[in-house]
Coordinates of C-alpha atoms in Angstrom, one line a residue:
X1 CA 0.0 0.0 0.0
X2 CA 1.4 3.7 -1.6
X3 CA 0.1 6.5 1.6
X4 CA 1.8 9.3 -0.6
X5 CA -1.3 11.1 -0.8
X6 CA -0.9 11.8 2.8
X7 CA 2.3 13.4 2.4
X8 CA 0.3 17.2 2.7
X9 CA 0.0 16.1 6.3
X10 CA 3.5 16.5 7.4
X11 CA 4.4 19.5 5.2
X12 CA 3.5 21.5 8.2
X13 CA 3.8 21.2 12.0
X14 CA 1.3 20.1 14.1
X15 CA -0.5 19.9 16.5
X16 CA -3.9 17.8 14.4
X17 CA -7.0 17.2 14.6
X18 CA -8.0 13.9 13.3
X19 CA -12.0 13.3 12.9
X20 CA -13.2 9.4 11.9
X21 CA -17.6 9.5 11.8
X22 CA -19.7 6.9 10.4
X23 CA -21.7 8.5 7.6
X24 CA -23.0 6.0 5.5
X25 CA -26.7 6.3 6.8
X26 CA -28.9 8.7 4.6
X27 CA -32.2 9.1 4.7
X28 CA -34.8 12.6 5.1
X29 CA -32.6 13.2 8.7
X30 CA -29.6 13.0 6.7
X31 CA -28.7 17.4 7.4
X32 CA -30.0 16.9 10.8
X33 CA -27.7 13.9 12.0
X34 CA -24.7 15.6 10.3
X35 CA -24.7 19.0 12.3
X36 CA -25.0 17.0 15.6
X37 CA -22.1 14.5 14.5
X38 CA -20.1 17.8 14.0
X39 CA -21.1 19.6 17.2
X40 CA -20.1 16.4 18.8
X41 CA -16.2 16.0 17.5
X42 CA -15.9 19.7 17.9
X43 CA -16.9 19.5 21.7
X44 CA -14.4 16.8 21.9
X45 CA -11.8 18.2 20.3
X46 CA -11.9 21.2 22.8
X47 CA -12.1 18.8 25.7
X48 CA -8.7 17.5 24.3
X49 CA -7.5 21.1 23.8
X50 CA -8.3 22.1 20.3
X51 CA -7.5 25.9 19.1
X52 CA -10.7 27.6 18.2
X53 CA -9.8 28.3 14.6
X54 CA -8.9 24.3 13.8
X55 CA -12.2 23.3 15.5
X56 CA -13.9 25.9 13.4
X57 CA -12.7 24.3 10.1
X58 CA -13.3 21.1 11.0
X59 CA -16.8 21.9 11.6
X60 CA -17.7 23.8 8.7
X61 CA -15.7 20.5 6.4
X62 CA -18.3 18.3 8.3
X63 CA -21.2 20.5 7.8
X64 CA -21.2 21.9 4.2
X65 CA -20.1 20.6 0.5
X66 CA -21.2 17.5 -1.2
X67 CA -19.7 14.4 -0.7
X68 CA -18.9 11.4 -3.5
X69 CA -21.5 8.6 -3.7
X70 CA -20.7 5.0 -2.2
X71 CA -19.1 7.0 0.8
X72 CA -19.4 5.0 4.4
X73 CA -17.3 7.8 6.5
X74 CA -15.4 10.6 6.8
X75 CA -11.8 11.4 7.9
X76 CA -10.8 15.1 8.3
X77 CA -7.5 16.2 9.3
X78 CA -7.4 20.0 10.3
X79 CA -4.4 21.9 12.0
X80 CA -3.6 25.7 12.6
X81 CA -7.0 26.5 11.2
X82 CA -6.7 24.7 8.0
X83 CA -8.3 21.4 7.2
X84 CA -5.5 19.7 4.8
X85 CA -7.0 16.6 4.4
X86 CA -10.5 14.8 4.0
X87 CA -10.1 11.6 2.3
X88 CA -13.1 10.0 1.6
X89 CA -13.9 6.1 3.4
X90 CA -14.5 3.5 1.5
X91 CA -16.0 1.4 5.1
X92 CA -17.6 2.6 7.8
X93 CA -15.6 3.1 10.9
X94 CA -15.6 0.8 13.7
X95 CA -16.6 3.4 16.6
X96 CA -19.6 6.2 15.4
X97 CA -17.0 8.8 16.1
X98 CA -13.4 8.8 16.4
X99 CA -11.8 12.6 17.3
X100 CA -8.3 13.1 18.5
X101 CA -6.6 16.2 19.1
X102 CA -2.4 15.0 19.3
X103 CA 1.3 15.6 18.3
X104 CA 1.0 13.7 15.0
X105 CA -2.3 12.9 12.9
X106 CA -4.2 9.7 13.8
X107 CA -3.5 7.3 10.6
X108 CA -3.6 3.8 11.1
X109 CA -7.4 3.8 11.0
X110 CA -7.1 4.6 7.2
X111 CA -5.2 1.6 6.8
X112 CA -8.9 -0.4 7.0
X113 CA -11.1 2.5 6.2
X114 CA -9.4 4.8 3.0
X115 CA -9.9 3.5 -0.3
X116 CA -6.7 1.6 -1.0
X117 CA -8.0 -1.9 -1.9
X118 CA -7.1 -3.7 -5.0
X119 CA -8.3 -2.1 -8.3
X120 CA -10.0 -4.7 -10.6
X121 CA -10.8 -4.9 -14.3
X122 CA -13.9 -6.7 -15.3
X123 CA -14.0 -7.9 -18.7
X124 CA -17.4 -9.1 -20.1
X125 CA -16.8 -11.2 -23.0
X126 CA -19.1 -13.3 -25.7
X127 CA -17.9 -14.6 -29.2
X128 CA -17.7 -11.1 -31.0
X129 CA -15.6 -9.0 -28.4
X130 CA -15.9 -7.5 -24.9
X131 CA -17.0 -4.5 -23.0
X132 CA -13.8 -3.6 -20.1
X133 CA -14.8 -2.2 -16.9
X134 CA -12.2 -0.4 -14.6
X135 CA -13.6 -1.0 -10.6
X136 CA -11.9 0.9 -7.8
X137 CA -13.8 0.4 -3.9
X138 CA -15.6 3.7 -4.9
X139 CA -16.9 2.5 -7.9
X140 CA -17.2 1.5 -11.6
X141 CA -15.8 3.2 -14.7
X142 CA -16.4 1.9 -19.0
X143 CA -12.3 0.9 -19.6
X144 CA -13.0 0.2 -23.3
X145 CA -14.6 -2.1 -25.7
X146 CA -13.6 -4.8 -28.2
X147 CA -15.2 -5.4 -31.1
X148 CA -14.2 -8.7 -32.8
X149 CA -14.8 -10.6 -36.8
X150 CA -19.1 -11.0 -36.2
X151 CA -19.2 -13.6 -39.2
X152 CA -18.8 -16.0 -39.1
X153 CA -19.8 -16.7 -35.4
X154 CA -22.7 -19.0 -34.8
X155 CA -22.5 -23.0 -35.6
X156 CA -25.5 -24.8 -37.7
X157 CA -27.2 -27.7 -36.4
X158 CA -25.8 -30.3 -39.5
X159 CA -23.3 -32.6 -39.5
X160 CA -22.9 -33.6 -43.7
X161 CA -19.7 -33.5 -44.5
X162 CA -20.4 -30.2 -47.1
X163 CA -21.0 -28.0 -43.5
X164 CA -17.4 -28.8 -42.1
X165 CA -15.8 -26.2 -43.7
X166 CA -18.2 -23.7 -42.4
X167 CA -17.9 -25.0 -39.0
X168 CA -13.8 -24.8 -39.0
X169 CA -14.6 -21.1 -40.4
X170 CA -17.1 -20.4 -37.2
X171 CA -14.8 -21.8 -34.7
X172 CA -11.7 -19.9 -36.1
X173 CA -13.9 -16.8 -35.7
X174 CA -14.2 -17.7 -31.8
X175 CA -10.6 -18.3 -31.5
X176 CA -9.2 -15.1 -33.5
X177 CA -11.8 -13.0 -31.4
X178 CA -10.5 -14.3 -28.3
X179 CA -7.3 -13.4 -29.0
X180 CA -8.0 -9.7 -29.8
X181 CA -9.6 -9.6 -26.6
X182 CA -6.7 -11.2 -24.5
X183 CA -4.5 -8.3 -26.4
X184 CA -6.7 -5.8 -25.3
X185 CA -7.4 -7.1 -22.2
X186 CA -3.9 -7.2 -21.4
X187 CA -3.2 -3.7 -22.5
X188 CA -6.1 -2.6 -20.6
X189 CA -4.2 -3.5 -17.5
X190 CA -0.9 -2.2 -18.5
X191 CA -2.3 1.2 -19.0
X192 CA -4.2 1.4 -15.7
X193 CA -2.2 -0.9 -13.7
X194 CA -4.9 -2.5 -12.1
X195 CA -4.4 -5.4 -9.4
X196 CA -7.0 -8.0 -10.5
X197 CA -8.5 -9.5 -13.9
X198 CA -11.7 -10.5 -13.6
X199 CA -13.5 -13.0 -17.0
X200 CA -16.8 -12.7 -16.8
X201 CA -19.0 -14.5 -19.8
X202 CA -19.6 -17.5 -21.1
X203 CA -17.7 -21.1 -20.1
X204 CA -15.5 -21.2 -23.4
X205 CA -15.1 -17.6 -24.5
X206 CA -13.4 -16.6 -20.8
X207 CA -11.7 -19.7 -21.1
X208 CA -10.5 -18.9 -23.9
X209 CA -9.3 -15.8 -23.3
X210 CA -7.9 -16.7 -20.3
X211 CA -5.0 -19.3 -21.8
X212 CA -4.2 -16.1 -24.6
X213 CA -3.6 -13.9 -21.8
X214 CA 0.4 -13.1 -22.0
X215 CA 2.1 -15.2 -19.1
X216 CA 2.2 -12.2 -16.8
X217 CA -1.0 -11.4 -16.4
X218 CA -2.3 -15.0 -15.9
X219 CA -2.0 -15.2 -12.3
X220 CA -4.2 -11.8 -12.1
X221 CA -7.2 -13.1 -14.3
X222 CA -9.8 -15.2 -12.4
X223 CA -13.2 -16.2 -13.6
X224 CA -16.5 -15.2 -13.0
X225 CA -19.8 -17.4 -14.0
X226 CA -21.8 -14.3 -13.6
X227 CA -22.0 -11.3 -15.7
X228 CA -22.8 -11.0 -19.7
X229 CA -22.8 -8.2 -22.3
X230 CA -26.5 -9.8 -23.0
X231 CA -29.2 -7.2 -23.0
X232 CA -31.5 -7.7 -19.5
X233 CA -28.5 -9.4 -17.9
X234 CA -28.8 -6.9 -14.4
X235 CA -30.2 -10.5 -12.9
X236 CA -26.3 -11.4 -12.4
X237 CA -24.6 -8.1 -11.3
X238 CA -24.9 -8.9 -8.1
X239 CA -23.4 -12.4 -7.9
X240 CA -20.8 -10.7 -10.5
X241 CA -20.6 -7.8 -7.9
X242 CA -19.9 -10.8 -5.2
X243 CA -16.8 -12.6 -7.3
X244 CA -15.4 -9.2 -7.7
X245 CA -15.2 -8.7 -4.0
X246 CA -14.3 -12.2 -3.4
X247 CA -11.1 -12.1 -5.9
X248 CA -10.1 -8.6 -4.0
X249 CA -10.1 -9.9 -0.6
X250 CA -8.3 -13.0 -1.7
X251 CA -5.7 -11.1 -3.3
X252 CA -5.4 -9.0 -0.3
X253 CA -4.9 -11.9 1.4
X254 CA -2.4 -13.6 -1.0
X255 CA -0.5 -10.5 -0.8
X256 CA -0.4 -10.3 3.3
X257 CA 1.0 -14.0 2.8
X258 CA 4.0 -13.0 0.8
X259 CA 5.1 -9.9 2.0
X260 CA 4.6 -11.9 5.9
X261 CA 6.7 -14.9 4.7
X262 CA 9.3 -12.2 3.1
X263 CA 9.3 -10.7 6.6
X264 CA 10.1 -14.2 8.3
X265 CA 12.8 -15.0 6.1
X266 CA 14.6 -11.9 6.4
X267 CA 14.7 -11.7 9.7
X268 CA 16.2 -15.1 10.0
X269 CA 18.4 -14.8 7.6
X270 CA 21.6 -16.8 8.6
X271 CA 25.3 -15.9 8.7
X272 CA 25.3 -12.0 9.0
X273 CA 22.5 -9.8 10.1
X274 CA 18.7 -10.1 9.5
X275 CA 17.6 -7.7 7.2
X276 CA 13.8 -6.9 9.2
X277 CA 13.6 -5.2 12.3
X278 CA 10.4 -5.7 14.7
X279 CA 9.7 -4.0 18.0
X280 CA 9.8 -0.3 18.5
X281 CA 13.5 0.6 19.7
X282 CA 14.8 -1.1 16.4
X283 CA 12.3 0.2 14.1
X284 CA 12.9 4.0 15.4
X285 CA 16.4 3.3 14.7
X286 CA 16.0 2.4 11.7
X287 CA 13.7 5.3 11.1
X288 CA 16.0 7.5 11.4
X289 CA 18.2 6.5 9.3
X290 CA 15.7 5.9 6.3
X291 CA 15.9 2.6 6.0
X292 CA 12.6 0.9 6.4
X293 CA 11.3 -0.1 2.7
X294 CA 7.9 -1.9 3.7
X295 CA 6.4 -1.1 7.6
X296 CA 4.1 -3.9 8.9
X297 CA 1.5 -2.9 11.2
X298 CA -0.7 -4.8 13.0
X299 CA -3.2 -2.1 15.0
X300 CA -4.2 -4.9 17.5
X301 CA -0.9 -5.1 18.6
X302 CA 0.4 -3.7 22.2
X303 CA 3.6 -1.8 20.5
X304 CA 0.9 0.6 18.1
X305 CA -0.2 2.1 20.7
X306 CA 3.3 2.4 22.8
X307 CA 4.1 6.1 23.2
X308 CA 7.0 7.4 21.3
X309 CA 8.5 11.1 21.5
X310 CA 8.9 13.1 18.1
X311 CA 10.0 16.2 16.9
X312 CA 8.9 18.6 13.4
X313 CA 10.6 16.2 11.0
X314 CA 9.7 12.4 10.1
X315 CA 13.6 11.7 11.6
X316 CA 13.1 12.9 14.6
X317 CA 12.1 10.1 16.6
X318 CA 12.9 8.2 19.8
X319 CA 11.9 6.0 22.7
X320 CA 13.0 8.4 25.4
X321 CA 12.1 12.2 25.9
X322 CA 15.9 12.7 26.4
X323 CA 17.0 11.1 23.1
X324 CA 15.1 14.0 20.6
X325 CA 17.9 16.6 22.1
X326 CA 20.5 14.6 20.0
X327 CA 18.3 15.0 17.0
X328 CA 17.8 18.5 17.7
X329 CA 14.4 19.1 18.3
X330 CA 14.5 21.4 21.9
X331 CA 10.5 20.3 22.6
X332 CA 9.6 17.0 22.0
X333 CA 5.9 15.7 22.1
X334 CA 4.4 12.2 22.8
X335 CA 2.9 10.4 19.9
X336 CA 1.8 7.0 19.5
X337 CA 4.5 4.6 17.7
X338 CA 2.5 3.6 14.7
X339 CA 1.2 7.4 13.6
X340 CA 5.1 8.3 13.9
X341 CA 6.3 5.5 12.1
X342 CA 3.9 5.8 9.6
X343 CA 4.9 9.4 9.7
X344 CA 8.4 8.0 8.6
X345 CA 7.0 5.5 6.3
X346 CA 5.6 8.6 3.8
X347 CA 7.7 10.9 3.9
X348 CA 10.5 8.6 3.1
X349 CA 8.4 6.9 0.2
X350 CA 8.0 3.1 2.4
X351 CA 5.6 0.8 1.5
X352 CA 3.0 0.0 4.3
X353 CA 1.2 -3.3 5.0
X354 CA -2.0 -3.9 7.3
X355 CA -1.7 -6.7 8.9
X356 CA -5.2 -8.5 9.3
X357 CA -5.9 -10.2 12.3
X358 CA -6.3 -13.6 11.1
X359 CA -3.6 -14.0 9.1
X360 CA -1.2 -14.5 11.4
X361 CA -1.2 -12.7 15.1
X362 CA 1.9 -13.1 16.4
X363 CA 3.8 -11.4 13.2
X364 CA 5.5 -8.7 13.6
X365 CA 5.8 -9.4 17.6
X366 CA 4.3 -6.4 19.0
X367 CA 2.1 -5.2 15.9
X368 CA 5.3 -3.8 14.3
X369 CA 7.8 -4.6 12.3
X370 CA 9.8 -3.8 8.8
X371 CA 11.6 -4.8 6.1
X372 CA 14.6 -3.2 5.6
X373 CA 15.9 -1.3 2.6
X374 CA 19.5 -2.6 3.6
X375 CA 20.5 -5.0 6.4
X376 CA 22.8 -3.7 9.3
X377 CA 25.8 -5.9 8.4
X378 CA 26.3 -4.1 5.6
X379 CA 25.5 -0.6 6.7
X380 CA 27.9 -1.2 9.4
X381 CA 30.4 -2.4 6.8
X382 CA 30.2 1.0 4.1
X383 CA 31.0 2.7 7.7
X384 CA 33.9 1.2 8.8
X385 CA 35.1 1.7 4.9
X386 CA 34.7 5.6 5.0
X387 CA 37.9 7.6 5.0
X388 CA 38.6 9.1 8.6

């Protein structure tokens, strides 16, 4: 998971306001329930100690403008009177309301709730082409259309021997169409990058398809039973609508599994040093130094929560009030581990994986943990090699 587009949020100091609500229910009350959700966070924002012009702003962003459909929540991020951020939520959040006035802005909720889940492309196919659909978790945009050879295409019932030709001619005409969609298919996902493939149509034309997609974009493409470029054919959308989510969570899934076993290995690695940190002295060292290429964070974990001390800049991190004065920040604040790490983690262009419970809850120890963008040994060895 990329989190650059949270990089606006440490191009200025703090201290932040950081709003979560549930506001996926609409109905005729819809205005009503809004203004008291925003009265709400704004009372407990100044509980927390919240400037007047940052609660302001934070109540007018919750109160006014239009909002894009298929939204379950909000998240606004407001300091110095300014809000800078206000991502839209793709689920809703676990608590109605979740307001907190700190240090650093609250992120690892966005890790479940901002819309960072796999993009698919849904490609409904018959024996003359294919209509491409590009699916993000806020919804569903046209990605193009195939149009295949529409003649001959459809077998006749006889088998004399003066049809055969005809019916070599029809099933060429299935087979060359399937490859122009596989082509287009496949550069349909180049262009847009998308994370998942998704065959919806008849048995033997996704089939097809499928075994002319190029070799790398095999393992992407699953198949879905439901879904046709047929006129009528809304009966299926949503068991189509179903496979689609299905082949996202898997491959979220799939993905936690690698990058995990990654982890494991490289922080077993024998002979010289591992090349993964976990627990939070080792993973502040390391951000410090810029060298943490994928953070793992598991929220449920005890070290997400452990408080940390940071200063004005994404390196300016430690375990111990004391420490910040060698990294030159005179007035250190308290900050939770995983909003400072994940501080680190986009500012310094890191990678960032949730961790889903279920998966495996006793990697990274703690809730935390890293892969490295170089192991210690040979940090410690360009060192010792620099002239004196």
């Amino acid at each position: 998971m990329q989190l650059a587009f949270l990089t606006p949020l440490f191009d200025r100091p703090g201290p932040w306001a950081s709003v979560y609500l549930d506001t996926s229910r609409v109905d005729e009350s819809t205005r009503e329930r809004r203004e008291l959700q925003a009265r709400e966070a704004c009372r407990a924002l100044t509980a927390q100690g919240c400037d007047p012009a940052t609660e302001r702003a934070v109540y007018e962003a919750l109160t006014s403008g239009t909002r894009p459909p298929g939204e379950a929540g909000r998240a606004v991020f407001a300091a110095h009177g300014e809000v800078v951020l206000d991502p839209p939520l793709t689920r809703r959040p676990l608590a109605p309301a979740d307001v907190t006035w700190a240090a650093l802005p609250r992120l690892a909720p966005l890790l479940d709730l901002a819309a960072q889940e796999p993009v698919c492309l849904v490609a409904y196919i018959d024996r003359t082409g294919a209509d491409l659909e590009l699916r993000s978790p806020l919804g569903g945009r046209p990605a193009g259309h195939v149009q295949g050879r529409d003649w001959p295409i459809h077998r006749t019932g006889s088998a004399d021997w003066s049809e055969r030709h005809f019916q070599l001619s029809v099933e060429n005409t299935w087979e060359e169409n399937a490859a122009r969609i596989a082509e287009a298919v496949a550069e349909c996902e180049e262009e847009t990058g998308a994370d998942l493939i998704v065959l919806a149509g008849d048995v033997r034309e996704r089939h097809s398809v499928h075994e002319r997609l190029p070799a790398e974009f095999r393992p992407l493409a699953v198949e879905s039973e439901h879904g046709s470029r047929a006129p009528g054919a809304g009966a299926s959308v949503r068991l189509l609508d179903e496979d689609v989510e299905a082949a996202r969570q898997d491959h979220l899934r799939r993905t936690a599994e690698q990058e995990l076993e990654r982890f494991r290995a490289a922080r077993s690695t024998g002979g010289g040093r591992p090349a993964a940190a976990e627990g939070v002295p080792a993973l502040i060292e390391a951000a410090r130094e810029h060298r943490i290429a994928e953070l793992l964070i598991r929220p449920e974990g005890p070290d997400a929560h452990r408080e940390v001390w940071v200063g004005a800049e994404p390196d300016q991190i430690a375990v111990r009030r004391s420490e910040t004065h060698y990294l030159g920040e005179r007035d250190p604040l308290p900050a939770r581990a995983d909003d400072a790490l994940l501080r680190s983690a986009v500012m310094t262009g890191a990678d960032v994986l949730r961790v889903s419970p279920g998966i495996d809850d006793e990697v990274p120890v703690g809730g935390l943990g890293a892969l490295l963008r170089w192991p210690y040994a040979e940090k410690e060895r360009d060192r010792r090699a620099e002239p004196a």
